[in-house]
Tab-separated table of C-alpha atoms in Angstrom:
chain	number	residue	atom	x	y	z
G	1	MET	CA	10.821	-21.320	11.093
G	2	THR	CA	7.450	-23.035	10.635
G	3	ARG	CA	6.318	-21.902	14.063
G	4	SER	CA	7.411	-18.348	13.286
G	5	MET	CA	5.445	-18.372	10.056
G	6	VAL	CA	2.353	-19.567	11.943
G	7	TRP	CA	2.782	-16.724	14.416
G	8	PHE	CA	3.049	-14.212	11.632
G	9	PHE	CA	0.003	-15.685	9.924
G	10	LEU	CA	-1.962	-15.349	13.159
G	11	GLY	CA	-0.596	-11.872	13.635
G	12	SER	CA	-1.703	-10.898	10.165
G	13	ILE	CA	-5.209	-12.158	10.904
G	14	LEU	CA	-5.179	-10.071	14.066
G	15	LEU	CA	-4.090	-7.086	12.015
G	16	VAL	CA	-6.838	-7.679	9.475
G	17	THR	CA	-9.527	-7.941	12.105
G	18	ALA	CA	-8.176	-4.986	14.069
G	19	GLY	CA	-8.105	-2.581	11.157
G	20	CYS	CA	-11.352	-0.766	11.758
G	21	ALA	CA	-10.465	2.893	12.126
G	22	GLU	CA	-9.984	5.644	9.605
G	23	SER	CA	-6.747	7.514	9.212
G	24	LEU	CA	-7.073	11.071	10.445
G	25	HIS	CA	-4.936	12.363	7.561
G	26	GLN	CA	-6.721	10.409	4.858
G	27	GLY	CA	-10.114	11.237	6.354
G	28	GLN	CA	-9.317	14.964	6.217
G	29	ARG	CA	-8.020	14.618	2.680
G	30	HIS	CA	-11.143	12.760	1.562
G	31	THR	CA	-13.363	15.375	3.120
G	32	ALA	CA	-11.489	18.253	1.514
G	33	TRP	CA	-11.369	16.565	-1.866
G	34	SER	CA	-15.026	15.671	-1.759
G	35	HIS	CA	-16.043	19.250	-1.041
G	36	ARG	CA	-13.782	20.632	-3.763
G	37	SER	CA	-14.648	18.154	-6.510
G	38	ASN	CA	-18.378	18.072	-5.872
G	39	ALA	CA	-18.907	21.795	-5.596
G	40	GLY	CA	-22.309	22.530	-7.089
G	41	TYR	CA	-23.368	18.891	-7.164
G	42	THR	CA	-25.276	17.221	-4.408
G	43	ASP	CA	-24.538	13.661	-5.340
G	44	GLY	CA	-22.792	11.458	-7.829
G	45	PRO	CA	-19.208	10.328	-7.952
G	46	ALA	CA	-16.368	12.786	-8.412
G	47	TYR	CA	-13.498	11.672	-10.552
G	48	GLY	CA	-10.212	13.492	-10.647
G	49	GLY	CA	-9.436	16.979	-9.501
G	50	ALA	CA	-6.266	18.394	-8.079
G	51	GLY	CA	-5.711	17.308	-4.552
G	52	TYR	CA	-6.843	13.746	-5.010
G	53	TRP	CA	-4.613	11.020	-3.666
G	54	TRP	CA	-2.259	10.809	-6.606
G	55	ASN	CA	-0.752	14.133	-5.690
G	56	PRO	CA	1.981	15.351	-5.634
G	57	PHE	CA	3.011	14.008	-9.027
G	58	GLY	CA	-0.188	13.161	-10.856
G	59	TYR	CA	-1.506	9.736	-11.684
G	60	TYR	CA	1.175	8.842	-14.190
G	61	GLY	CA	3.773	11.193	-12.827
G	62	LEU	CA	7.096	10.515	-11.236
G	63	GLY	CA	5.715	7.857	-8.949
G	64	TYR	CA	5.195	5.473	-11.818
G	65	GLY	CA	7.411	3.725	-14.227
G	66	TRP	CA	10.644	4.114	-12.356
G	67	TYR	CA	13.068	1.515	-13.415
G	68	GLY	CA	15.343	-0.351	-11.110
G	69	GLY	CA	17.410	-1.902	-13.849
G	70	GLY	CA	16.658	-5.440	-12.769
G	71	TYR	CA	17.095	-6.161	-9.126
G	72	GLY	CA	20.205	-8.091	-8.265
G	73	GLY	CA	22.032	-7.112	-11.390
G	74	SER	CA	23.686	-9.460	-13.762
G	75	ARG	CA	26.591	-11.450	-12.620
G	76	GLN	CA	29.546	-12.102	-14.802
G	77	SER	CA	29.899	-15.610	-16.032
G	78	THR	CA	33.352	-16.882	-15.426
G	79	GLY	CA	33.048	-19.765	-17.819
G	80	ALA	CA	34.885	-22.934	-16.839
G	81	PRO	CA	35.743	-23.028	-13.148
G	82	ALA	CA	39.370	-22.377	-12.401
G	83	PRO	CA	41.199	-24.929	-10.277
G	84	ARG	CA	41.016	-24.022	-6.627
G	85	PRO	CA	44.299	-23.115	-4.977
G	86	THR	CA	45.513	-25.293	-2.165
G	87	PRO	CA	45.079	-23.515	1.179
G	88	PRO	CA	48.290	-22.941	3.124
G	89	ASP	CA	48.795	-24.640	6.463
G	90	ASN	CA	47.989	-21.482	8.397
G	91	ALA	CA	44.683	-20.939	6.599
G	92	PRO	CA	41.603	-20.970	8.865
G	93	PRO	CA	39.756	-24.311	8.980
G	94	GLN	CA	36.822	-22.796	7.075
G	95	PHE	CA	39.017	-22.605	3.978
G	96	GLN	CA	40.316	-26.151	4.369
G	97	LYS	CA	36.869	-27.724	4.105
G	98	LYS	CA	36.098	-29.832	1.069
G	99	TYR	CA	32.782	-29.053	-0.598
S	1	MET	CA	31.516	-3.230	-8.950
S	2	VAL	CA	28.312	-2.879	-10.944
S	3	TRP	CA	26.387	-3.482	-7.744
S	4	THR	CA	28.301	-0.794	-5.866
S	5	ARG	CA	27.611	1.657	-8.647
S	6	TYR	CA	23.941	0.718	-8.538
S	7	VAL	CA	23.789	1.315	-4.809
S	8	ARG	CA	25.532	4.678	-5.156
S	9	SER	CA	23.010	5.601	-7.800
S	10	GLY	CA	20.301	4.539	-5.367
S	11	PHE	CA	21.647	6.908	-2.730
S	12	SER	CA	21.708	9.724	-5.269
S	13	VAL	CA	18.156	9.016	-6.361
S	14	ALA	CA	16.988	8.826	-2.740
S	15	LEU	CA	18.689	12.140	-2.006
S	16	PHE	CA	17.169	13.729	-5.088
S	17	LEU	CA	13.701	12.494	-4.220
S	18	SER	CA	14.141	13.643	-0.628
S	19	VAL	CA	14.905	17.150	-1.791
S	20	LEU	CA	12.058	17.003	-4.280
S	21	LEU	CA	9.605	15.764	-1.709
S	22	LEU	CA	10.716	17.990	1.126
S	23	ALA	CA	10.890	21.171	-0.928
S	24	PRO	CA	7.137	21.797	-0.976
S	25	LEU	CA	6.826	20.580	2.598
S	26	GLU	CA	3.923	22.149	4.365
S	27	SER	CA	1.774	21.480	7.347
S	28	LYS	CA	-0.242	18.918	5.410
S	29	ALA	CA	2.668	16.493	5.396
S	30	GLU	CA	1.982	13.225	7.159
S	31	TRP	CA	4.817	12.306	9.502
S	32	TYR	CA	4.914	9.005	11.284
S	33	ALA	CA	7.105	7.017	13.618
S	34	ALA	CA	6.947	3.282	14.167
S	35	ALA	CA	8.356	0.454	16.203
S	36	GLN	CA	8.606	-3.027	14.787
S	37	LEU	CA	9.387	-6.552	15.893
S	38	GLY	CA	9.915	-9.557	13.692
S	39	VAL	CA	11.992	-12.428	12.459
S	40	ASN	CA	15.112	-12.428	10.313
S	41	PHE	CA	15.383	-15.380	7.916
S	42	ALA	CA	18.870	-15.059	6.508
S	43	ASP	CA	20.128	-17.093	3.592
S	44	PRO	CA	23.551	-18.691	4.045
S	45	ILE	CA	26.482	-16.361	3.416
S	46	ARG	CA	27.401	-17.425	-0.111
S	47	ASN	CA	30.428	-16.953	-2.304
S	48	VAL	CA	32.732	-17.009	0.698
S	49	ARG	CA	36.164	-15.925	-0.503
S	50	GLY	CA	39.310	-15.207	1.411
S	51	SER	CA	40.758	-11.715	1.584
S	52	GLY	CA	44.155	-10.386	2.532
S	53	SER	CA	46.695	-13.184	2.472
S	54	LEU	CA	43.801	-15.628	2.011
S	55	ALA	CA	42.811	-14.092	-1.322
S	56	GLY	CA	42.004	-16.733	-3.886
S	57	LEU	CA	40.762	-19.251	-1.347
S	58	GLU	CA	37.143	-20.287	-1.127
S	59	ALA	CA	35.093	-21.732	1.688
S	60	PRO	CA	31.698	-23.446	1.896
S	61	ASN	CA	28.595	-21.366	2.520
S	62	PHE	CA	28.189	-20.174	6.095
S	63	ASN	CA	24.712	-21.122	7.266
S	64	LEU	CA	22.999	-18.507	9.422
S	65	LYS	CA	20.517	-18.908	12.221
S	66	THR	CA	17.010	-17.515	12.068
S	67	SER	CA	16.873	-14.754	14.634
S	68	PRO	CA	14.565	-12.164	16.138
S	69	ALA	CA	14.729	-8.697	14.659
S	70	PHE	CA	13.576	-5.368	15.956
S	71	GLY	CA	13.778	-1.764	14.926
S	72	GLY	CA	12.055	1.474	14.255
S	73	LYS	CA	11.326	3.882	11.467
S	74	VAL	CA	10.349	7.441	10.790
S	75	GLY	CA	8.722	8.544	7.588
S	76	LEU	CA	6.950	11.269	5.734
S	77	PHE	CA	4.241	11.477	3.075
S	78	PRO	CA	4.079	15.038	1.708
S	79	ASN	CA	0.559	16.285	1.046
S	80	HIS	CA	-0.882	12.978	2.252
S	81	GLY	CA	0.137	11.634	-1.147
S	82	ILE	CA	1.131	8.253	-2.445
S	83	LEU	CA	4.860	8.916	-2.489
S	84	GLY	CA	6.893	9.119	0.675
S	85	ILE	CA	10.275	8.604	2.209
S	86	GLU	CA	11.261	6.610	5.230
S	87	LEU	CA	14.294	5.822	7.332
S	88	ASP	CA	14.267	2.310	8.743
S	89	VAL	CA	16.723	0.919	11.263
S	90	SER	CA	16.563	-2.724	12.278
S	91	HIS	CA	18.823	-5.045	14.184
S	92	SER	CA	19.145	-8.828	14.068
S	93	THR	CA	21.563	-11.513	15.201
S	94	PRO	CA	21.870	-14.146	12.455
S	95	HIS	CA	24.702	-16.079	14.091
S	96	ILE	CA	26.867	-18.255	11.862
S	97	LYS	CA	26.132	-21.921	12.527
S	98	ASN	CA	28.872	-24.411	13.215
S	99	LEU	CA	30.542	-25.817	10.123
S	100	ASP	CA	30.865	-29.512	10.994
S	101	ASP	CA	33.415	-29.482	13.820
S	102	ILE	CA	34.165	-25.752	13.504
S	103	PRO	CA	32.160	-23.888	16.145
S	104	GLY	CA	29.673	-21.202	15.219
S	105	ILE	CA	30.387	-17.483	15.323
S	106	HIS	CA	28.292	-14.689	16.758
S	107	LEU	CA	27.099	-12.252	14.111
S	108	SER	CA	24.942	-9.173	14.492
S	109	VAL	CA	23.647	-6.996	11.688
S	110	THR	CA	22.216	-3.488	11.886
S	111	ASN	CA	20.430	-2.392	8.749
S	112	ILE	CA	20.051	1.359	8.192
S	113	GLY	CA	17.919	1.959	5.149
S	114	PRO	CA	16.380	5.083	3.655
S	115	SER	CA	13.596	4.086	1.289
S	116	VAL	CA	11.273	5.673	-1.197
S	117	LEU	CA	7.736	4.414	-0.573
S	118	LEU	CA	4.718	4.101	-2.784
S	119	ARG	CA	1.400	3.508	-1.051
S	120	TYR	CA	-2.275	3.307	-1.678
S	121	PRO	CA	-3.510	5.990	0.718
S	122	GLY	CA	-6.655	4.249	1.803
S	123	VAL	CA	-8.612	5.579	4.706
S	124	THR	CA	-8.203	2.398	6.732
S	125	TRP	CA	-5.947	0.128	4.661
S	126	GLN	CA	-2.708	1.256	3.151
S	127	PRO	CA	-0.685	-1.324	1.222
S	128	TYR	CA	2.751	-0.047	0.335
S	129	LEU	CA	6.010	-0.995	-1.266
S	130	GLY	CA	9.399	0.592	-1.226
S	131	ALA	CA	13.035	0.324	-2.078
S	132	GLY	CA	16.273	2.011	-1.281
S	133	PRO	CA	19.907	1.642	-0.442
S	134	ALA	CA	21.033	0.093	2.811
S	135	LEU	CA	23.960	0.593	5.113
S	136	LEU	CA	24.733	-2.650	6.907
S	137	VAL	CA	26.839	-2.582	10.043
S	138	ALA	CA	27.796	-6.168	10.802
S	139	HIS	CA	29.786	-7.339	13.792
S	140	LEU	CA	31.526	-10.704	13.872
S	141	GLY	CA	32.293	-12.054	17.314
S	142	ARG	CA	35.503	-13.601	18.545
S	143	SER	CA	35.463	-17.387	18.335
S	144	ALA	CA	37.868	-20.299	18.280
S	145	THR	CA	38.728	-19.464	14.688
S	146	THR	CA	37.914	-15.762	14.293
S	147	GLU	CA	38.790	-12.402	15.749
S	148	SER	CA	36.214	-9.761	16.577
S	149	ASP	CA	35.599	-7.638	13.497
S	150	THR	CA	33.127	-4.985	12.399
S	151	GLN	CA	32.401	-4.041	8.821
S	152	VAL	CA	30.150	-1.508	7.128
S	153	SER	CA	28.864	-2.317	3.677
S	154	LEU	CA	26.415	-0.938	1.170
S	155	GLY	CA	23.437	-2.939	0.048
S	156	ALA	CA	19.836	-2.585	-0.986
S	157	ASN	CA	16.436	-3.050	0.609
S	158	VAL	CA	13.151	-3.913	-1.068
S	159	LEU	CA	10.043	-3.996	1.082
S	160	VAL	CA	6.312	-4.528	0.847
S	161	GLY	CA	3.717	-4.227	3.559
S	162	ILE	CA	0.243	-3.237	4.592
S	163	ARG	CA	-0.882	-0.815	7.259
S	164	ALA	CA	-4.261	-0.832	8.972
S	165	PHE	CA	-5.475	2.014	11.142
S	166	VAL	CA	-6.843	0.995	14.510
S	167	THR	CA	-7.394	4.570	15.670
S	168	PRO	CA	-7.285	7.772	13.566
S	169	LYS	CA	-3.602	8.199	14.391
S	170	VAL	CA	-2.382	4.707	15.223
S	171	ALA	CA	-1.915	1.896	12.760
S	172	LEU	CA	-0.758	-1.698	12.867
S	173	PHE	CA	1.402	-2.880	10.028
S	174	THR	CA	3.059	-6.013	8.775
S	175	GLU	CA	6.001	-5.860	6.410
S	176	TYR	CA	8.340	-8.075	4.435
S	177	LYS	CA	11.810	-6.738	3.701
S	178	TYR	CA	14.504	-8.237	1.514
S	179	THR	CA	18.105	-7.184	1.948
S	180	ASP	CA	21.094	-7.871	-0.270
S	181	SER	CA	24.683	-6.941	0.438
S	182	THR	CA	28.257	-8.182	0.461
S	183	PHE	CA	30.026	-8.483	3.774
S	184	ARG	CA	33.755	-7.788	3.847
S	185	PHE	CA	35.271	-8.912	7.112
S	186	GLY	CA	38.862	-8.008	6.330
S	187	GLY	CA	40.169	-8.817	9.805
S	188	ALA	CA	38.071	-11.845	10.652
S	189	PHE	CA	41.106	-14.110	10.927
S	190	GLY	CA	43.433	-11.577	12.462
S	191	PRO	CA	46.698	-10.899	10.654
S	192	VAL	CA	46.092	-13.855	8.341
S	193	GLY	CA	43.248	-12.083	6.578
S	194	GLY	CA	39.490	-12.230	6.379
S	195	PHE	CA	36.658	-13.163	4.107
S	196	ASP	CA	34.016	-11.677	1.838
S	197	GLY	CA	30.587	-13.172	1.307
S	198	THR	CA	27.149	-12.415	-0.087
S	199	TYR	CA	24.511	-11.700	2.553
S	200	ARG	CA	20.826	-11.939	1.753
S	201	ALA	CA	18.063	-11.768	4.326
S	202	HIS	CA	14.309	-11.961	4.428
S	203	GLN	CA	12.670	-10.149	7.307
S	204	LEU	CA	9.082	-10.264	8.470
S	205	PHE	CA	7.921	-7.532	10.805
S	206	MET	CA	4.849	-6.496	12.688
S	207	GLY	CA	4.694	-3.060	14.177
S	208	LEU	CA	2.793	-0.121	15.442
S	209	SER	CA	2.982	3.326	13.860
S	210	TYR	CA	1.849	6.684	15.127
S	211	HIS	CA	0.870	9.268	12.512
S	212	PHE	CA	1.347	12.831	13.749
């Protein structure tokens, strides 16, 4: 497991150093958004505007605040453990192990 | 039971979001396909309980081997946005280790998981996270103590990763995925019965995606 983790660490470094290109889709989107939001202005930052990356649902739209109800769920407490039944003779050996 | 209901709700939500996302589908949608290779670190199968005529019996945890994992995925981000959907299929072989003098058992698990993804749509870097229901097809091999048995169970996937573009259409990614389910091998011990147990796995992947 340790060796695998090292390999993944090295792989991640490779990924980090290799990431040097721009996504075609995101590049097109940035270009389109920049032209739309900065119409009439030659410089300065453009904040907001329909078509920016938080589409399709808006910055605080459906993509945010969804609730998973607590991952894993709650498990019922059974209270005091019940005595374990004695396995029959024909039970598989896995069920005859003491633990 | 609560868990099963939760997973069913997850499927409904995924279906709803799929319809919602695909409805305004236009040519600007960003489709991608990916191949991935990684490692499956499975927790022991816990809460091992007998089923069939073995109902009521309990067994120790079944330790699982760390195994390679591989798979592929296809996904879609409508309007190049932050919200997307993805179908991920991965396969691993977390064989059950020997239990003292009881020999180990071959186990393979195929995880089919539709997920809803949330990403930061950076130009070069795109961290993302996602979640969704999972369909786990697990096959237990024949051994000295078990019969061959295949089960299909519902579960859930939670994943987080980061994608880095190396060309305008090709990206490398690394991803962590957590899976939770309950296996129900009803015929694992032949006519005597089977067993149920909680399966949880941590998977680390690296992969290559092509964005159409």
